[in-house]
Coordinates of C-alpha atoms and ligand atoms in Angstrom, one line a residue:
M1118 CA 6.5 27.9 13.1
Q1119 CA 7.5 24.9 14.4
S1120 CA 7.4 25.7 18.1
A1121 CA 4.0 27.0 18.1
M1122 CA 3.3 24.0 16.2
E1123 CA 4.9 22.4 19.1
T1124 CA 3.4 23.9 21.6
V1125 CA -0.5 23.1 20.0
M1126 CA 0.5 19.4 19.8
R1127 CA 1.8 19.7 23.6
H1128 CA -1.3 21.1 24.6
A1129 CA -3.5 18.3 22.9
A1130 CA -0.8 15.7 24.2
A1131 CA -1.8 17.1 27.8
G1132 CA -5.5 17.2 26.8
R1133 CA -6.2 21.1 27.9
G1134 CA -9.1 22.5 25.5
T1135 CA -8.5 24.1 22.3
D1136 CA -9.8 28.3 22.5
A1137 CA -12.8 27.9 19.7
E1138 CA -10.6 32.2 19.1
E1139 CA -7.4 30.4 18.5
L1140 CA -9.1 27.8 15.9
R1141 CA -10.4 31.1 14.0
Y1142 CA -7.2 32.6 14.0
S1143 CA -5.5 29.1 12.6
V1144 CA -8.0 28.8 9.9
E1145 CA -7.9 32.8 8.7
I1146 CA -4.6 32.1 8.2
F1147 CA -4.7 29.1 6.3
H1148 CA -6.7 30.6 3.9
N1149 CA -4.5 33.7 3.3
P1150 CA -3.4 33.4 -0.1
A1151 CA -0.9 36.5 0.4
L1152 CA 1.3 34.4 2.7
P1153 CA 4.1 31.9 2.4
A1154 CA 2.1 28.1 1.3
W1155 CA 4.4 26.7 3.8
F1156 CA 3.6 28.5 6.8
R1157 CA -0.3 27.9 5.7
V1158 CA 0.2 24.4 5.6
Q1159 CA 1.7 24.8 9.2
M1160 CA -1.4 26.7 9.9
G1161 CA -3.7 24.0 8.2
I1162 CA -2.1 21.5 10.4
I1163 CA -2.2 23.6 14.0
A1164 CA -6.3 24.5 12.9
A1165 CA -6.7 20.5 12.2
L1166 CA -4.9 19.8 15.8
E1167 CA -6.7 21.7 17.2
A1168 CA -10.4 21.0 15.7
A1169 CA -9.5 17.2 17.0
N1170 CA -9.0 19.1 20.8
L1171 CA -12.5 20.5 20.7
Y1172 CA -15.1 18.8 21.8
P1173 CA -16.9 17.2 20.8
G1174 CA -18.1 17.5 17.2
G1175 CA -14.1 19.0 16.4
L1176 CA -13.7 15.7 14.5
D1177 CA -15.4 16.8 11.2
Y1178 CA -13.6 20.0 11.2
S1179 CA -10.0 18.3 12.0
L1180 CA -11.1 16.5 9.0
L1181 CA -12.2 19.3 6.9
Y1182 CA -8.9 20.2 7.7
G1183 CA -6.3 18.2 7.2
A1184 CA -7.9 17.2 4.1
E1185 CA -7.6 20.8 2.7
T1186 CA -4.1 20.6 4.2
I1187 CA -2.7 17.6 2.0
A1188 CA -4.4 19.3 -0.3
L1189 CA -2.1 22.2 -0.5
L1190 CA 0.7 20.0 0.2
E1191 CA 0.2 17.8 -2.8
K1192 CA 0.8 21.3 -4.4
L1193 CA 4.1 22.1 -3.2
T1194 CA 5.6 18.5 -3.4
D1195 CA 6.4 20.0 -7.0
R1196 CA 8.3 16.9 -8.7
G1197 CA 11.2 18.6 -9.6
V1198 CA 12.5 18.9 -5.6
S1199 CA 15.9 16.8 -4.7
Q1200 CA 13.7 13.4 -2.9
Q1201 CA 16.3 14.8 0.3
A1202 CA 14.4 18.2 0.6
A1203 CA 11.1 16.6 -0.3
E1204 CA 11.5 13.8 2.4
H1205 CA 12.6 16.6 5.0
A1206 CA 9.3 18.4 4.7
L1207 CA 7.1 15.6 4.2
T1208 CA 8.5 13.9 7.3
A1209 CA 7.3 16.3 9.4
F1210 CA 4.6 17.0 7.6
D1211 CA 3.7 13.4 8.1
G1212 CA 4.4 13.3 12.0
A1213 CA 1.7 15.3 12.0
I1214 CA -0.9 13.3 10.9
R1215 CA -0.3 10.7 13.0
R1216 CA -0.8 13.3 15.5
I1217 CA -3.8 14.5 13.9
A1218 CA -5.1 11.0 13.7
S1219 CA -4.2 10.0 17.2
L1220 CA -5.7 12.5 18.7
A1221 CA -9.0 12.8 16.4
L1222 CA -9.4 9.3 18.0
T1223 CA -8.7 10.0 21.7
N1224 CA -12.0 12.4 21.6
A1225 CA -13.5 10.6 18.8
L1226 CA -12.8 6.7 22.0
L1227 CA -13.7 9.2 24.8
P1228 CA -17.6 9.9 25.0
G1229 CA -17.8 5.5 24.9
S1230 CA -14.9 5.3 28.0
L1231 CA -16.8 8.0 29.6
G1232 CA -20.0 5.8 29.1
L1233 CA -18.3 2.6 29.7
A1234 CA -17.1 4.4 33.1
E1235 CA -20.8 5.1 33.7
E1236 CA -21.9 1.4 32.9
T1237 CA -19.4 -0.4 34.7
G1238 CA -19.9 1.7 38.1
K1239 CA -23.6 0.3 37.2
R1240 CA -22.4 -3.5 37.4
I1241 CA -20.1 -3.2 39.8
A1242 CA -22.9 -2.5 42.1
V1243 CA -25.1 -5.9 41.2
L1244 CA -21.8 -7.8 41.5
E1245 CA -21.2 -6.1 45.1
G1246 CA -25.3 -6.9 45.5
L1247 CA -25.3 -10.4 43.8
V1248 CA -21.3 -11.2 46.2
E1249 CA -23.3 -10.1 49.7
E1250 CA -25.8 -12.6 48.9
A1251 CA -23.3 -14.9 48.0
A1252 CA -21.8 -14.9 51.6
R1253 CA -25.4 -14.6 53.2
S1254 CA -25.4 -17.7 52.2
G1255 CA -23.0 -18.6 54.0
G1256 CA -20.1 -18.4 50.6
K1257 CA -22.3 -21.5 49.1
A1258 CA -23.1 -20.2 46.3
D1259 CA -25.2 -21.9 44.7
D1260 CA -25.5 -22.4 40.7
E1261 CA -27.6 -20.2 40.3
L1262 CA -26.6 -17.7 42.3
S1263 CA -23.3 -18.4 40.4
G1264 CA -25.1 -18.3 37.1
R1265 CA -26.3 -14.6 37.8
I1266 CA -22.4 -13.9 38.4
M1267 CA -21.1 -15.3 36.0
E1268 CA -23.6 -13.2 33.7
V1269 CA -22.7 -10.0 34.7
V1270 CA -18.6 -10.2 34.9
G1271 CA -19.4 -11.3 31.0
S1272 CA -21.3 -8.3 30.6
M1273 CA -19.1 -6.4 31.5
T1274 CA -16.3 -7.7 29.6
A1275 CA -17.9 -7.5 26.6
S1276 CA -18.8 -3.8 26.9
F1277 CA -15.0 -3.5 28.1
R1278 CA -14.4 -5.1 24.7
S1279 CA -17.6 -2.6 21.9
V1280 CA -16.7 0.3 23.2
H1281 CA -12.1 -0.9 23.3
A1282 CA -12.8 -0.4 19.1
V1283 CA -14.6 2.0 17.2
V1284 CA -16.3 2.1 13.7
S1285 CA -18.1 5.2 12.4
P1286 CA -17.7 6.8 9.4
Q1287 CA -15.6 9.6 10.5
I1288 CA -13.0 6.4 11.3
D1289 CA -13.3 5.5 7.3
A1290 CA -12.9 9.1 6.3
L1291 CA -9.3 9.5 8.4
V1292 CA -8.1 6.1 7.5
A1293 CA -8.3 7.4 3.9
L1294 CA -6.6 10.9 5.1
H1295 CA -4.3 9.0 6.9
D1296 CA -2.8 7.2 4.0
R1297 CA -3.2 10.2 1.6
G1298 CA -1.4 12.4 4.1
R1299 CA 1.5 10.1 4.5
G1300 CA 1.8 8.3 0.9
L1301 CA 2.6 12.3 -0.7
L1302 CA 6.2 11.0 -0.8
L1303 CA 5.7 7.6 -2.3
T1304 CA 2.8 8.0 -4.6
R1305 CA 4.5 10.1 -6.7
R1306 CA 7.8 7.4 -6.8
L1307 CA 4.1 5.2 -8.7
E1308 CA 3.2 7.9 -11.2
S1309 CA 4.9 7.0 -13.8
R1310 CA 4.5 3.3 -13.3
T1311 CA 0.7 3.9 -13.8
D1312 CA -1.0 1.1 -16.0
L1313 CA -2.0 3.3 -19.3
S1314 CA -3.6 0.8 -20.9
A1315 CA -7.1 2.0 -21.0
L1316 CA -5.8 5.6 -21.5
R1317 CA -4.1 4.7 -24.5
A1318 CA -7.0 3.6 -25.7
A1319 CA -9.7 5.9 -25.1
H1320 CA -7.2 8.8 -25.6
P1321 CA -3.5 8.0 -26.9
E1322 CA -2.3 11.3 -27.1
L1323 CA -2.7 12.2 -23.2
A1324 CA -1.6 8.6 -22.4
A1325 CA 1.9 10.1 -24.6
D1326 CA 2.1 12.7 -23.4
F1327 CA 1.7 11.6 -19.6
E1328 CA 4.7 9.1 -21.2
E1329 CA 6.6 12.0 -21.7
L1330 CA 6.9 13.9 -19.2
T1331 CA 6.8 11.7 -16.5
G1332 CA 10.2 10.0 -17.6
R1333 CA 11.8 13.4 -18.4
L1334 CA 11.4 13.8 -14.3
E1335 CA 12.7 10.3 -14.3
A1336 CA 15.4 11.3 -15.6
G1337 CA 15.9 14.5 -14.2
D1338 CA 18.4 15.0 -11.3
G1339 CA 17.2 14.8 -7.8
A1340 CA 19.9 17.4 -6.7
A1341 CA 19.7 19.5 -9.8
A1342 CA 19.9 23.2 -8.8
G1343 CA 20.0 26.8 -11.0
R1344 CA 18.1 26.5 -14.0
A1345 CA 17.6 22.3 -14.3
R1346 CA 16.0 22.9 -10.9
L1347 CA 13.1 25.4 -12.4
E1348 CA 13.1 23.4 -15.2
G1349 CA 11.5 20.2 -13.3
L1350 CA 9.5 22.7 -11.9
R1351 CA 7.6 23.7 -14.8
T1352 CA 7.9 20.2 -16.3
S1353 CA 6.3 18.9 -12.5
E1354 CA 3.2 22.1 -12.9
R1355 CA 2.7 20.8 -17.0
L1356 CA 2.4 17.0 -15.7
D1357 CA -0.3 18.6 -12.8
E1358 CA -2.0 20.5 -15.8
L1359 CA -2.3 17.3 -18.1
I1360 CA -3.0 14.8 -15.1
A1361 CA -6.0 17.3 -14.3
R1362 CA -7.6 17.7 -17.7
I1363 CA -7.2 13.4 -17.8
K1364 CA -9.5 13.1 -15.0
S1365 CA -12.1 15.6 -16.6
Q1366 CA -12.2 13.4 -19.6
P1367 CA -15.5 11.1 -19.0
G1368 CA -14.9 7.6 -17.3
F1369 CA -10.4 9.0 -16.1
A1370 CA -12.3 11.6 -12.9
Q1371 CA -10.3 8.3 -10.7
F1372 CA -7.1 9.2 -12.5
L1373 CA -4.6 8.6 -9.8
G1374 CA -7.0 9.7 -7.4
W1375 CA -6.9 8.5 -4.0
L1376 CA -7.9 5.5 -2.9
S1377 CA -11.6 5.9 -0.8
P1378 CA -13.4 4.3 2.1
D1379 CA -15.0 1.6 -0.5
Q1380 CA -11.2 0.7 -1.6
L1381 CA -9.9 0.4 0.8
R1382 CA -12.5 -2.0 2.1
A1383 CA -12.1 -3.5 -1.4
M1384 CA -8.5 -4.2 -0.8
A1385 CA -9.1 -6.9 2.5
S1386 CA -10.7 -9.1 0.5
Q1387 CA -7.6 -11.7 0.7
G1388 CA -7.1 -11.3 4.6
P1389 CA -7.4 -8.2 6.4
I1390 CA -5.1 -4.3 6.3
V1391 CA -3.5 -3.3 10.1
V1392 CA -2.1 0.3 10.1
L1393 CA -0.6 0.8 13.4
N1394 CA -0.1 4.5 13.7
H1395 CA 2.4 6.1 15.9
A1396 CA 1.9 10.1 17.8
K1397 CA 4.5 10.8 20.4
E1398 CA 2.6 11.6 23.3
L1399 CA -0.8 10.2 22.5
P1400 CA -2.2 7.1 22.7
C1401 CA -1.4 4.1 20.2
V1402 CA -4.5 3.2 17.7
A1403 CA -4.5 0.4 15.3
F1404 CA -6.8 0.5 12.0
I1405 CA -8.2 -2.0 11.0
V1406 CA -9.7 -2.6 7.5
T1407 CA -11.7 -6.1 6.3
T1408 CA -13.8 -6.4 4.2
D1409 CA -16.7 -5.5 6.3
E1410 CA -15.3 -2.1 7.9
I1411 CA -13.2 -0.1 8.9
S1412 CA -12.3 0.1 12.8
A1413 CA -9.9 1.8 15.0
L1414 CA -8.8 -0.3 18.0
H1415 CA -7.2 1.5 21.0
L1416 CA -4.3 -0.3 22.3
K1417 CA -4.3 0.8 25.3
D1418 CA -1.8 -0.8 26.8
V1419 CA 0.9 0.4 24.8
K1420 CA 2.4 3.7 25.3
A1421 CA 4.1 5.6 21.8
Q1422 CA 7.2 5.8 24.6
E1423 CA 7.8 2.5 25.1
V1424 CA 7.4 1.4 21.3
T1425 CA 10.2 3.8 20.2
D1426 CA 12.3 2.6 23.8
A1427 CA 11.2 -1.2 22.4
A1428 CA 12.6 -0.4 18.8
R1429 CA 16.1 1.2 20.7
R1430 CA 16.5 -1.6 23.2
L1431 CA 16.1 -4.4 19.8
S1432 CA 18.8 -2.3 17.6
R1433 CA 21.1 -2.9 21.4
A1434 CA 19.9 -5.9 21.6
I1435 CA 20.9 -7.1 17.7
E1436 CA 24.1 -4.8 18.2
A1437 CA 25.4 -6.4 20.5
I1438 CA 24.9 -10.0 19.8
Y1439 CA 26.7 -9.6 16.5
A1440 CA 29.4 -7.3 17.6
R1441 CA 33.5 -9.2 16.8
G1442 CA 36.5 -9.0 17.8
R1443 CA 37.1 -6.6 21.3
L1444 CA 33.2 -5.4 21.5
R1445 CA 31.8 -8.6 21.5
P1446 CA 30.1 -8.7 25.1
R1447 CA 30.9 -11.6 27.1
V1448 CA 28.9 -14.6 27.6
S1449 CA 26.4 -13.3 29.8
G1450 CA 26.4 -9.8 27.7
L1451 CA 24.9 -12.2 25.2
L1452 CA 22.7 -13.9 27.3
A1453 CA 21.2 -11.0 28.7
A1454 CA 20.6 -9.5 25.2
R1455 CA 19.1 -13.1 23.6
D1456 CA 16.3 -12.6 26.3
E1457 CA 16.1 -8.9 25.9
I1458 CA 15.0 -10.1 22.4
T1459 CA 12.5 -12.3 23.7
E1460 CA 11.0 -9.7 26.6
I1461 CA 10.1 -7.6 23.1
L1462 CA 9.0 -10.1 21.7
D1463 CA 6.8 -11.3 24.0
W1464 CA 5.1 -7.6 25.3
A1465 CA 4.6 -7.0 21.1
W1466 CA 2.5 -9.9 21.0
H1467 CA 0.5 -9.2 24.9
R1468 CA 0.4 -5.5 24.0
I1469 CA 0.4 -4.9 20.1
V1470 CA -0.5 -8.1 17.7
E1471 CA -3.1 -10.1 20.8
P1472 CA -5.7 -7.2 20.7
V1473 CA -4.7 -7.3 17.1
L1474 CA -5.5 -10.4 16.0
D1475 CA -8.8 -10.8 18.3
R1476 CA -10.0 -8.0 17.6
I1477 CA -10.6 -10.1 13.6
G1478 CA -11.5 -13.7 15.0
Y1479 CA -7.2 -14.8 14.1
L1480 CA -5.8 -15.7 18.2
E1481 CA -6.8 -19.4 17.4
P1482 CA -3.5 -21.2 16.3
V1483 CA -4.2 -22.7 12.1
Q1484 CA -4.5 -26.6 12.7
P1485 CA -2.5 -29.3 10.4
G1486 CA -3.9 -29.3 7.1
A1487 CA -6.1 -26.0 7.6
E1488 CA -5.7 -22.6 5.2
W1489 CA -3.6 -19.6 7.1
P1490 CA -5.0 -16.7 7.2
R1491 CA -2.9 -13.7 5.9
V1492 CA -2.6 -10.4 7.7
W1493 CA -1.3 -7.5 5.5
W1494 CA 0.7 -5.0 9.0
I1495 CA 1.0 -1.2 7.1
P1496 CA 3.3 0.3 10.4
T1497 CA 4.1 4.2 11.0
G1498 CA 7.2 5.7 13.0
P1499 CA 8.8 3.2 14.9
F1500 CA 6.4 0.3 14.8
N1501 CA 8.3 -0.5 12.3
A1502 CA 10.9 -1.7 13.5
I1503 CA 9.2 -3.9 15.1
P1504 CA 9.3 -8.0 14.2
L1505 CA 5.5 -8.1 14.2
Q1506 CA 5.4 -11.1 12.3
A1507 CA 7.5 -12.9 15.1
A1508 CA 5.9 -11.9 18.0
M1509 CA 5.2 -14.3 20.4
C1510 CA 4.5 -15.4 24.4
K1511 CA 7.3 -16.0 25.8
A1512 CA 6.7 -18.9 28.6
A1513 CA 3.4 -21.1 28.6
D1514 CA 2.4 -19.9 32.2
C1515 CA 2.5 -17.0 31.5
T1516 CA -0.1 -14.3 33.2
E1517 CA -0.4 -11.4 30.9
G1518 CA -2.5 -12.5 28.5
Q1519 CA -3.5 -15.9 26.3
H1520 CA -0.1 -17.8 25.1
G1521 CA 0.7 -17.6 21.9
S1522 CA 2.3 -16.4 18.7
T1523 CA 2.1 -14.5 15.7
L1524 CA 3.8 -17.6 13.3
D1525 CA 0.9 -19.7 14.7
C1526 CA -2.0 -17.6 13.9
V1527 CA -1.4 -16.1 10.7
V1528 CA 0.7 -15.6 7.4
S1529 CA 2.4 -11.9 8.1
S1530 CA 2.5 -9.0 5.2
F1531 CA 4.3 -5.3 4.3
V1532 CA 3.6 -2.7 3.4
P1533 CA 4.3 0.9 3.4
G1534 CA 0.4 1.9 2.9
F1535 CA -2.7 1.5 0.2
Q1536 CA -1.5 2.9 -2.6
T1537 CA 1.9 1.3 -2.5
L1538 CA 0.0 -2.3 -1.3
A1539 CA -2.4 -1.7 -4.7
H1540 CA 0.3 -0.7 -6.7
A1541 CA 2.0 -4.0 -6.0
R1542 CA -0.5 -5.8 -6.4
A1543 CA -1.7 -4.9 -10.1
R1544 CA 1.9 -5.5 -10.9
A1545 CA 1.3 -9.0 -9.8
A1546 CA -2.0 -9.7 -11.7
R1547 CA 0.0 -8.1 -15.1
G1548 CA 2.0 -11.4 -14.8
P1549 CA 6.1 -11.2 -17.1
G1550 CA 5.6 -8.6 -19.5
V1551 CA 6.9 -8.4 -22.8
R1552 CA 10.3 -8.6 -22.6
G1553 CA 10.0 -11.6 -19.5
G1554 CA 8.9 -15.5 -20.6
E1555 CA 6.3 -18.0 -19.6
R1556 CA 5.5 -17.5 -16.1
D1557 CA 6.6 -21.4 -15.8
S1558 CA 8.9 -21.5 -18.0
A1559 CA 13.0 -20.3 -15.9
P1560 CA 12.7 -17.1 -15.0
H1561 CA 15.3 -14.5 -15.8
A1562 CA 17.1 -14.6 -12.4
L1563 CA 19.9 -12.4 -10.6
I1564 CA 21.8 -13.3 -8.4
V1565 CA 24.3 -11.2 -6.7
S1566 CA 26.6 -12.0 -4.0
E1567 CA 29.7 -10.4 -2.0
P1568 CA 32.4 -12.8 -2.0
D1569 CA 33.1 -15.0 1.2
D1570 CA 36.0 -12.9 2.9
V1571 CA 33.4 -10.2 3.3
L1572 CA 30.6 -11.7 4.3
P1573 CA 31.2 -16.0 5.2
G1574 CA 28.9 -18.2 3.9
A1575 CA 27.3 -15.6 0.9
V1576 CA 28.7 -17.1 -2.2
S1577 CA 27.6 -21.1 -1.0
A1578 CA 24.7 -19.4 -0.2
A1579 CA 24.4 -17.5 -3.6
R1580 CA 24.9 -21.1 -5.9
F1581 CA 22.9 -22.5 -3.6
A1582 CA 19.8 -19.9 -4.9
A1583 CA 21.6 -19.7 -8.8
D1584 CA 20.7 -23.7 -8.7
A1585 CA 17.6 -23.6 -7.9
L1586 CA 16.0 -20.9 -10.3
G1587 CA 18.4 -21.4 -12.8
A1588 CA 20.1 -18.3 -12.8
D1589 CA 21.1 -17.2 -16.0
T1590 CA 23.6 -14.0 -14.2
V1591 CA 25.3 -14.7 -11.1
L1592 CA 27.6 -11.3 -9.6
V1593 CA 30.2 -12.1 -7.0
G1594 CA 33.1 -9.8 -5.7
S1595 CA 33.8 -6.9 -8.1
D1596 CA 31.7 -7.8 -11.3
A1597 CA 28.6 -6.9 -9.3
D1598 CA 29.6 -3.2 -10.5
L1599 CA 26.8 -0.4 -10.0
A1600 CA 26.2 -0.4 -14.0
T1601 CA 26.6 -4.3 -14.2
V1602 CA 23.4 -4.6 -11.1
L1603 CA 21.5 -1.0 -12.2
S1604 CA 20.9 -2.6 -16.1
A1605 CA 20.6 -6.4 -15.1
L1606 CA 17.9 -5.6 -12.6
E1607 CA 15.5 -4.2 -14.5
N1608 CA 15.6 -7.4 -17.3
S1609 CA 15.1 -10.3 -14.1
Q1610 CA 11.8 -11.6 -12.8
W1611 CA 13.8 -12.9 -9.4
V1612 CA 16.6 -11.2 -8.2
Q1613 CA 19.2 -12.0 -4.8
I1614 CA 21.0 -9.6 -3.1
G1615 CA 23.8 -10.8 -0.8
C1616 CA 25.4 -7.8 0.8
H1617 CA 25.4 -5.4 3.4
A1618 CA 23.0 -3.2 3.4
H1619 CA 22.8 0.3 5.1
S1620 CA 20.8 3.6 6.4
S1621 CA 22.4 6.7 7.8
P1622 CA 21.2 9.1 9.3
D1623 CA 23.4 11.6 7.6
R1624 CA 21.7 10.2 3.9
P1625 CA 17.6 11.4 4.3
A1626 CA 17.5 9.3 1.0
G1627 CA 17.1 6.3 3.0
S1628 CA 19.2 3.3 2.9
W1629 CA 21.4 2.3 0.5
I1630 CA 22.4 -1.3 -0.3
Q1631 CA 26.6 -1.7 -0.6
L1632 CA 27.6 -3.6 -3.6
P1633 CA 30.7 -5.6 -3.6
S1634 CA 32.7 -3.0 -6.3
G1635 CA 32.0 -0.6 -3.0
E1636 CA 29.4 1.6 -4.8
A1637 CA 25.7 2.1 -3.1
L1638 CA 23.1 1.6 -4.6
S1639 CA 20.2 3.7 -3.3
V1640 CA 16.7 3.7 -2.7
P1641 CA 16.6 6.8 -5.9
D1642 CA 18.6 4.3 -8.0
I1643 CA 16.2 1.6 -7.2
C1644 CA 13.1 3.3 -7.4
R1645 CA 14.4 4.5 -10.8
I1646 CA 14.6 0.9 -12.4
R1647 CA 12.1 0.2 -14.7
P1648 CA 11.3 -3.6 -14.0
D1649 CA 9.5 -5.5 -16.9
S1650 CA 8.6 -8.7 -15.5
A1651 CA 9.8 -8.3 -12.0
R1652 CA 7.4 -10.8 -9.3
L1653 CA 10.7 -11.2 -6.9
A1654 CA 13.2 -9.7 -4.7
V1655 CA 15.0 -12.3 -2.2
L1656 CA 17.5 -9.2 0.0
T1657 CA 19.7 -11.6 1.8
A1658 CA 21.5 -7.8 2.4
C1659 CA 21.2 -7.1 5.8
G1660 CA 19.1 -5.5 6.5
T1661 CA 16.9 -4.0 4.1
A1662 CA 13.9 -3.5 5.3
R1663 CA 15.5 -0.9 8.5
S1664 CA 15.2 2.7 7.5
A1665 CA 16.6 5.6 9.3
E1666 CA 15.1 6.2 12.2
R1667 CA 14.4 9.8 11.9
L1668 CA 12.9 9.0 8.3
S1669 CA 10.8 5.6 9.5
D1670 CA 8.0 7.5 9.1
E1671 CA 7.6 7.1 5.0
A1672 CA 9.5 3.8 5.5
V1673 CA 11.3 4.3 2.0
H1674 CA 14.0 1.2 3.3
V1675 CA 16.0 -1.0 0.7
T1676 CA 12.7 -3.3 1.2
S1677 CA 9.9 -0.9 -0.3
A1678 CA 11.7 0.7 -3.0
F1679 CA 11.9 -2.6 -4.5
L1680 CA 7.9 -2.9 -4.1
L1681 CA 7.7 0.7 -5.4
A1682 CA 10.5 0.2 -8.3
G1683 CA 8.4 -2.2 -9.6
Y1684 CA 8.2 -6.2 -7.9
P1685 CA 5.1 -7.2 -6.6
E1686 CA 7.1 -8.9 -3.6
A1687 CA 10.5 -8.8 -1.6
V1688 CA 11.7 -10.5 1.4
G1689 CA 14.2 -8.7 3.5
T1690 CA 15.0 -7.8 7.2
L1691 CA 14.5 -6.3 10.1
W1692 CA 18.0 -6.0 11.2
E1693 CA 21.6 -7.9 9.9
V1694 CA 21.5 -11.7 10.3
E1695 CA 24.8 -13.4 10.1
S1696 CA 26.0 -14.5 6.8
T1697 CA 26.4 -18.3 8.0
Q1698 CA 23.2 -18.6 9.0
I1699 CA 21.2 -17.9 5.9
E1700 CA 21.3 -20.2 3.9
S1701 CA 19.1 -22.4 6.1
F1702 CA 16.5 -19.7 5.5
L1703 CA 17.0 -19.5 1.7
R1704 CA 16.8 -23.5 1.4
G1705 CA 13.7 -23.8 3.3
F1706 CA 12.3 -20.3 1.9
Y1707 CA 13.5 -22.0 -1.5
A1708 CA 11.8 -25.2 -1.4
R1709 CA 8.1 -24.2 -0.9
A1710 CA 8.6 -20.8 -3.3
L1711 CA 9.5 -22.5 -6.2
D1712 CA 7.3 -26.3 -6.3
G1713 CA 4.2 -24.1 -7.0
T1714 CA 2.6 -25.1 -3.3
A1715 CA 2.6 -21.9 -1.6
T1716 CA 2.9 -18.3 -2.3
T1717 CA 6.1 -16.1 -1.7
A1718 CA 3.9 -15.4 1.5
H1719 CA 3.5 -18.4 2.8
A1720 CA 6.9 -19.8 2.2
V1721 CA 8.5 -17.0 3.7
H1722 CA 6.0 -18.1 7.5
H1723 CA 7.2 -21.7 6.6
A1724 CA 10.3 -21.7 6.7
V1725 CA 10.6 -18.6 9.3
R1726 CA 8.1 -21.6 11.7
E1727 CA 10.9 -24.3 10.6
L1728 CA 13.9 -22.0 11.8
R1729 CA 12.3 -21.1 14.8
D1730 CA 11.8 -25.0 15.6
T1731 CA 14.7 -25.4 15.5
I1732 CA 17.0 -22.9 16.5
S1733 CA 13.8 -21.8 18.9
D1734 CA 16.6 -19.6 21.5
R1735 CA 18.5 -17.6 18.6
P1736 CA 15.3 -15.4 18.3
H1737 CA 18.1 -12.7 16.3
V1738 CA 18.0 -15.3 13.4
W1739 CA 14.5 -16.3 13.0
A1740 CA 12.5 -13.1 13.8
A1741 CA 14.2 -11.0 11.2
Y1742 CA 13.0 -12.4 8.2
I1743 CA 9.7 -10.5 6.3
H1744 CA 7.9 -10.7 3.3
A1745 CA 6.8 -7.3 1.8
G1746 CA 4.6 -6.1 -0.5
S1747 CA 1.3 -8.3 -2.5
Ligands
ZN3172 ZN1 3.2 -13.7 27.7

């Protein structure tokens, strides 16, 4: 089955048309209830891909089959299934959703590009005429003539811009579908954390049932087999029935519903939200959501393979810089690794960030005293590994495009998807919970740190944070065992964890934090925490926003796990940062975050700018920090 899907994808990538006959065959299989559901899902994906490849008019069918397939898949991803099995299935599926999006868009963009070629041809003919005229006048173009030439050149640039991005109701539907498809796994984790106050007031018995069932599923063992597995399956089915019953009550049709294009636009009220779509062998596309519109921006200079390569090059350069002992490269090797990072930041600026900021009108540096605009990034696939928030042109005389950097134009935040962002904002708006104190009283803080002989400088960074926060609980070394940390996490508003983080392709449940006790604090562990009054998790653990390459699709890394658990915001790092460097970031960060003058995102932003200004030649330190969440 996999190979059939691959064949269609190869056809699609090669731009070969799909026969309408083949499409009808796939649709027939998709609708055949006698066939196994997983098989039907695969055929639904193929139908959506085939339809996207039909030109013209295939986009509507592609959206239809995509939506029907996701609806079928939702029924399949029961909550009793193990985290591993769900992630495996959904990772494959997520890649397909990203392909459908890119393919459909390429076809939506194609008519525009053809029109552009014709239009450009006409303008070039006019331009040639004008240049000939100028030549006849002895090379001295008078003001009137040069004015006409500039006008034609200007109109060519304008037409390039207008076709470069596409806005249409189909794009709206596509972006909503994209988030729904990508969010299948993540949103299952959010269900039990839904705000039930409205339901509790109107239908207390339904709210109680909902809490009981979600609580039972959460308590269940993810790796259960046999009878326990069957029990989980039945509970999941009962929850589906209950959700359907709740939705049928007047006023609750939207309960646990998917976000509509209108809701997506409304979410951009604090700043644009940018989805970077990555699909193998297809053009990369940025979906840009503002309060006015949802547009698809064709990142025409970015090949999908380039993004994958950049992520790998970056990871190798970072590894070389932080290597110790016999593995440590010579000085020339270290300098080459730094140059490599600078090159990747330059590439990320010109090819990805510059066109996006140009489109939303944030390409100019923010002047002193002016308000900083905010942008939320939703990277998919290997885009997750690219430090978009730190992208910058390498030299003032660079000829690639406009000289500039993300850090001079916008405050960046990262989220794995719209659903998670909505969840994080709802948590932030709720304020401290019943167990928490007042917002302005000293926050209940938990600090976890490795001892200095494991991570040099970690204890000093922990003590600094403990003083700044007036922390009640500081766990260093063997005191920081799993049970103690988990229980402290439930009751803390602020958390700072300074340990190593790991991700392994052999552990599909994503990444984990290696606690000082030697135990692993895994992504599923973090997702099960039910914090009551959580505000912020500062994860100076190394590489907390890194996900296993194979599973980067759903981006379930340590930083987003804290968002799913109910922390509205988190600070993480894209890769390992030398522990002795962490305190200088924390000083800059806490000085701003705690005096009430800056939001967490602004505090991270300005602390990183300060680092960049003092150690500009060490991007392996300052380009790692990110803000995630609301
Ligand atoms: Zn440049």
